[in-house]
Tab-separated table of C-alpha atoms and ligand atoms in Angstrom:
chain	number	residue	atom	x	y	z
S	12	UNK	CA	-0.117	0.036	-0.151
S	13	UNK	CA	1.207	3.412	-0.780
S	14	UNK	CA	1.314	5.394	2.424
S	15	UNK	CA	1.627	9.310	2.979
S	16	UNK	CA	3.397	11.031	5.914
S	17	UNK	CA	2.991	14.913	6.892
S	18	UNK	CA	4.900	16.706	9.044
S	19	UNK	CA	3.807	18.859	11.561
S	20	UNK	CA	5.088	20.803	14.864
S	21	UNK	CA	3.200	20.985	18.445
S	22	UNK	CA	1.505	23.866	19.346
S	23	UNK	CA	-0.060	26.428	17.156
S	24	UNK	CA	0.457	25.096	13.846
S	25	UNK	CA	-0.572	21.509	14.779
S	26	UNK	CA	-4.063	23.168	16.180
S	27	UNK	CA	-4.558	25.187	13.134
S	28	UNK	CA	-3.874	22.456	10.902
S	29	UNK	CA	-6.790	20.171	12.612
S	30	UNK	CA	-10.054	21.470	10.734
S	31	UNK	CA	-7.462	21.240	7.458
S	32	UNK	CA	-7.339	17.558	7.918
S	33	UNK	CA	-10.734	17.710	8.967
S	34	UNK	CA	-11.716	18.838	5.538
S	35	UNK	CA	-9.722	16.105	3.749
S	36	UNK	CA	-11.789	13.259	6.006
S	37	UNK	CA	-8.684	12.792	7.993
S	38	UNK	CA	-8.964	12.801	11.734
S	39	UNK	CA	-5.319	11.765	14.165
S	40	UNK	CA	-5.637	8.713	16.365
S	41	UNK	CA	-4.210	10.804	18.886
S	42	UNK	CA	-3.315	14.545	20.167
S	43	UNK	CA	0.049	15.349	20.690
S	44	UNK	CA	-0.146	17.681	23.816
S	45	UNK	CA	-1.306	14.087	25.700
S	46	UNK	CA	0.670	11.432	23.836
S	47	UNK	CA	4.301	11.155	23.953
S	48	UNK	CA	4.156	9.220	20.507
S	49	UNK	CA	5.905	10.712	17.439
S	50	UNK	CA	3.827	8.827	14.909
S	51	UNK	CA	0.376	9.420	15.073
S	52	UNK	CA	-2.264	7.203	12.952
S	53	UNK	CA	-5.060	8.474	11.461
S	54	UNK	CA	-8.367	6.933	10.714
S	55	UNK	CA	-7.098	7.219	7.110
S	56	UNK	CA	-4.659	3.708	6.832
S	57	UNK	CA	-2.953	5.223	3.985
S	58	UNK	CA	-1.923	8.923	5.977
S	59	UNK	CA	0.571	9.052	9.045
S	60	UNK	CA	1.631	12.185	10.843
S	61	UNK	CA	5.110	12.624	12.175
S	62	UNK	CA	5.491	15.129	14.947
S	63	UNK	CA	8.521	17.330	15.018
S	64	UNK	CA	10.407	19.908	16.134
S	65	UNK	CA	9.046	23.184	14.399
S	66	UNK	CA	12.291	24.176	12.680
S	67	UNK	CA	12.969	20.793	11.583
S	68	UNK	CA	9.876	20.094	9.364
S	69	UNK	CA	11.718	21.146	6.159
S	70	UNK	CA	14.231	18.996	6.924
S	71	UNK	CA	12.253	15.854	7.249
S	72	UNK	CA	10.463	16.623	3.748
S	73	UNK	CA	13.894	17.694	2.472
S	74	UNK	CA	14.992	14.455	2.498
S	75	UNK	CA	12.092	12.316	1.529
S	76	UNK	CA	10.883	11.121	5.622
S	77	UNK	CA	8.142	13.201	5.437
S	78	UNK	CA	6.370	12.987	1.841
S	79	UNK	CA	4.820	16.859	3.052
S	80	UNK	CA	5.042	19.408	5.760
S	81	UNK	CA	3.497	22.411	7.271
S	82	UNK	CA	6.702	25.050	8.517
S	83	UNK	CA	6.375	28.533	9.301
S	84	UNK	CA	7.419	30.931	6.382
S	85	UNK	CA	9.974	31.933	8.874
S	86	UNK	CA	11.453	28.852	9.255
S	87	UNK	CA	11.734	27.832	5.252
S	88	UNK	CA	13.305	31.099	5.011
S	89	UNK	CA	16.319	30.669	7.420
S	90	UNK	CA	16.082	26.753	6.059
S	91	UNK	CA	16.237	27.619	1.964
S	92	UNK	CA	13.668	25.806	-0.444
S	93	UNK	CA	15.893	22.935	-1.495
S	94	UNK	CA	14.204	20.144	-2.866
S	95	UNK	CA	10.844	21.424	-1.303
S	96	UNK	CA	7.972	22.245	-3.474
S	97	UNK	CA	5.566	25.100	-1.953
S	98	UNK	CA	2.325	25.016	-3.449
S	99	UNK	CA	0.252	27.035	-0.578
S	100	UNK	CA	0.105	29.675	1.677
S	101	UNK	CA	-1.881	27.940	4.565
S	102	UNK	CA	-2.713	31.614	6.137
S	103	UNK	CA	-2.228	29.785	9.169
S	104	UNK	CA	-0.468	30.886	12.731
S	105	UNK	CA	-0.305	34.319	11.405
S	106	UNK	CA	2.385	36.660	12.849
S	107	UNK	CA	5.178	39.037	12.244
S	108	UNK	CA	8.770	38.948	12.207
S	109	UNK	CA	9.938	42.019	13.614
S	110	UNK	CA	12.386	44.290	15.120
S	111	UNK	CA	11.942	44.782	19.168
S	112	UNK	CA	14.124	46.925	21.203
S	113	UNK	CA	14.228	48.387	24.771
S	114	UNK	CA	11.422	51.198	25.075
S	115	UNK	CA	14.408	53.404	26.098
S	116	UNK	CA	16.516	52.655	22.767
S	117	UNK	CA	16.440	55.135	20.175
S	118	UNK	CA	16.116	52.912	16.920
S	119	UNK	CA	15.604	55.652	14.656
S	120	UNK	CA	19.211	56.777	15.176
S	121	UNK	CA	20.821	53.442	15.259
S	122	UNK	CA	19.765	52.580	12.039
S	123	UNK	CA	21.176	55.026	9.801
S	124	UNK	CA	23.339	53.661	6.457
S	125	UNK	CA	26.999	52.413	8.068
S	126	UNK	CA	25.363	52.178	11.311
S	127	UNK	CA	26.528	49.300	13.779
S	128	UNK	CA	23.460	47.393	15.778
S	129	UNK	CA	23.886	44.248	17.875
S	130	UNK	CA	21.372	41.941	17.114
S	131	UNK	CA	20.125	38.692	18.796
S	132	UNK	CA	17.524	36.136	16.850
S	133	UNK	CA	17.149	32.528	16.266
S	134	UNK	CA	16.607	33.758	12.634
S	135	UNK	CA	20.079	34.219	11.332
S	136	UNK	CA	20.117	35.016	7.600
S	137	UNK	CA	16.745	36.613	7.856
S	138	UNK	CA	18.426	39.228	9.772
S	139	UNK	CA	21.350	39.576	8.323
S	140	UNK	CA	19.907	39.941	4.986
S	141	UNK	CA	17.196	42.854	6.267
S	142	UNK	CA	20.485	44.597	7.862
S	143	UNK	CA	21.972	44.348	4.911
S	144	UNK	CA	19.323	46.003	2.875
S	145	UNK	CA	19.579	48.778	5.234
S	146	UNK	CA	23.553	49.306	4.747
S	147	UNK	CA	23.905	48.546	7.831
S	148	UNK	CA	26.619	46.203	10.166
S	149	UNK	CA	25.358	43.729	12.108
S	150	UNK	CA	26.883	41.544	15.010
S	151	UNK	CA	24.149	38.710	15.112
S	152	UNK	CA	24.161	36.361	18.208
S	153	UNK	CA	21.819	33.145	17.811
S	154	UNK	CA	19.672	32.247	20.591
S	155	UNK	CA	17.545	29.129	20.806
S	156	UNK	CA	14.498	30.892	23.106
S	157	UNK	CA	13.607	33.515	25.097
S	158	UNK	CA	15.059	36.335	23.114
S	159	UNK	CA	12.708	39.052	24.754
S	160	UNK	CA	16.053	38.397	27.520
S	161	UNK	CA	18.696	39.400	25.415
S	162	UNK	CA	18.219	43.237	25.183
S	163	UNK	CA	17.687	43.779	29.120
S	164	UNK	CA	20.405	42.261	30.056
S	165	UNK	CA	23.186	44.029	28.075
S	166	UNK	CA	23.510	40.756	25.114
S	167	UNK	CA	21.804	42.797	22.124
S	168	UNK	CA	20.703	45.974	21.361
S	169	UNK	CA	17.375	44.596	19.559
S	170	UNK	CA	16.177	41.160	18.729
S	171	UNK	CA	14.282	39.974	15.485
S	172	UNK	CA	11.514	37.891	16.800
S	173	UNK	CA	8.154	36.807	15.790
S	174	UNK	CA	5.338	38.466	17.442
S	175	UNK	CA	1.643	37.692	17.556
S	176	UNK	CA	-0.330	40.101	20.313
S	177	UNK	CA	3.207	42.158	21.570
S	178	UNK	CA	2.113	40.714	24.908
S	179	UNK	CA	5.479	39.242	25.730
S	180	UNK	CA	7.430	42.362	24.747
S	181	UNK	CA	5.299	44.499	26.618
S	182	UNK	CA	5.547	42.481	29.450
S	183	UNK	CA	9.236	42.548	29.449
S	184	UNK	CA	9.862	46.369	28.821
S	185	UNK	CA	10.508	46.066	24.690
S	186	UNK	CA	8.646	47.404	21.851
S	187	UNK	CA	8.446	46.625	18.416
S	188	UNK	CA	10.417	48.854	16.236
S	189	UNK	CA	9.875	47.521	12.543
S	190	UNK	CA	8.018	44.890	11.168
S	191	UNK	CA	10.321	42.520	8.656
S	192	UNK	CA	7.568	40.962	7.053
S	193	UNK	CA	4.258	39.173	7.893
S	194	UNK	CA	4.341	35.580	8.857
S	195	UNK	CA	2.098	32.586	7.960
S	196	UNK	CA	2.494	28.496	7.625
S	197	UNK	CA	2.884	26.894	4.184
S	198	UNK	CA	2.163	23.720	2.585
S	199	UNK	CA	5.602	22.104	1.435
S	200	UNK	CA	5.956	19.140	-0.508
S	201	UNK	CA	9.075	16.737	-1.026
S	202	UNK	CA	9.551	16.942	-5.015
S	203	UNK	CA	10.422	13.366	-6.112
S	204	UNK	CA	6.967	12.382	-3.462
S	205	UNK	CA	4.632	14.381	-5.720
S	206	UNK	CA	5.441	12.638	-8.358
S	207	UNK	CA	5.600	8.972	-6.851
S	208	UNK	CA	2.547	9.773	-5.011
S	209	UNK	CA	0.233	12.169	-6.855
S	210	UNK	CA	-2.633	9.887	-6.659
S	211	UNK	CA	-2.317	10.589	-2.862
S	212	UNK	CA	-0.775	13.766	-2.761
S	213	UNK	CA	-2.939	16.345	-5.404
S	214	UNK	CA	-6.107	15.858	-3.619
S	215	UNK	CA	-5.110	16.514	-0.606
S	216	UNK	CA	-3.569	19.760	-2.440
S	217	UNK	CA	-7.007	20.456	-3.786
S	218	UNK	CA	-8.760	20.234	-0.799
S	219	UNK	CA	-6.673	21.836	1.799
S	220	UNK	CA	-6.467	25.409	-1.307
S	221	UNK	CA	-10.239	25.022	-1.077
S	222	UNK	CA	-10.475	25.231	2.430
S	223	UNK	CA	-7.747	28.198	2.520
S	224	UNK	CA	-10.002	29.940	-0.299
S	225	UNK	CA	-13.118	29.441	1.621
S	226	UNK	CA	-14.528	27.941	-1.788
B	312	ATP	P1	9.588	26.297	21.214
B	312	ATP	O1	8.841	27.605	21.149
B	312	ATP	O2	9.523	25.153	21.937
B	312	ATP	O3	10.595	26.544	21.583
B	312	ATP	P2	9.534	26.566	18.655
B	312	ATP	O4	9.961	28.043	18.870
B	312	ATP	O5	10.210	26.433	17.501
B	312	ATP	O6	9.251	25.634	19.621
B	312	ATP	P3	6.610	27.490	18.041
B	312	ATP	O7	6.953	28.359	19.261
B	312	ATP	O8	5.508	26.583	18.290
B	312	ATP	O9	7.821	26.652	17.656
B	312	ATP	O10	6.442	28.214	16.875
B	312	ATP	C1	6.094	27.123	15.793
B	312	ATP	C2	5.944	28.439	14.225
B	312	ATP	O11	4.274	28.661	14.682
B	312	ATP	C3	6.951	29.405	14.049
B	312	ATP	O12	8.114	28.948	13.361
B	312	ATP	C4	5.903	30.374	13.284
B	312	ATP	O13	5.764	30.182	12.512
B	312	ATP	C5	4.704	30.288	14.123
B	312	ATP	N1	4.462	31.169	15.159
B	312	ATP	C6	5.333	31.139	16.293
B	312	ATP	N2	4.947	32.359	16.894
B	312	ATP	C7	3.780	32.083	16.756
B	312	ATP	C8	2.561	33.644	17.517
B	312	ATP	N3	2.941	34.265	18.653
B	312	ATP	N4	1.728	33.659	16.566
B	312	ATP	C9	1.106	32.453	15.413
B	312	ATP	N5	2.551	32.311	14.769
B	312	ATP	C10	3.471	31.655	15.943
B	313	MG	MG1	8.163	29.522	20.156
């Protein structure tokens, strides 16, 4: 039997993907928030889910360990597009990628061309490209989480991070000073799998497309 594997991360992406799966008649057998299983069966014997770290989703799909995946544009920009077909913006897990600083930091003065700024982020490539476009020198410091702390303890002048409500920034005395881009999650498909398993994958793409456009 031919089978397809869809890679998802826990949290927002999983939750906001459930209605899309339901539209395709796919219902997971377990909830990854409760279960410790990393491979989750569905009501369809030819469809299974694998639960991966959000930043790892493109890697699983690129190598064909998963045929499809759902990943944020933030993650896809950092990872690059090698081996990945990106047919659909699912418009889920929406937020924005921003520059934020301490409330008392004069960002407007810091961003002049030729200026220098120290930025902490997990989005090294995207941040580098952003400040290069502004003709600025940037010292990048790679972090894996709790970015908001960095400007408060003098590790960096600014952070590049995802913001949705701004609540976390505000709670830590930070302000959003620039939006780099809006973010949403995209469907990604392994290019070889799309050719070899088109019978299974194409109907799923069609249902997702209709669910997204409200058709
Ligand atoms: P962790 O937070 O456990 O370290 P993570 O940061 O890798 O893991 P999430 O925070 O669950 O994972 O984010 C996964 C994806 O969800 C992100 O890549 C992004 O596209 C999206 N996302 C992150 N934060 C938000 C947010 N505040 N609002 C909406 N979508 C978000
Ligand atoms: Mg997170």
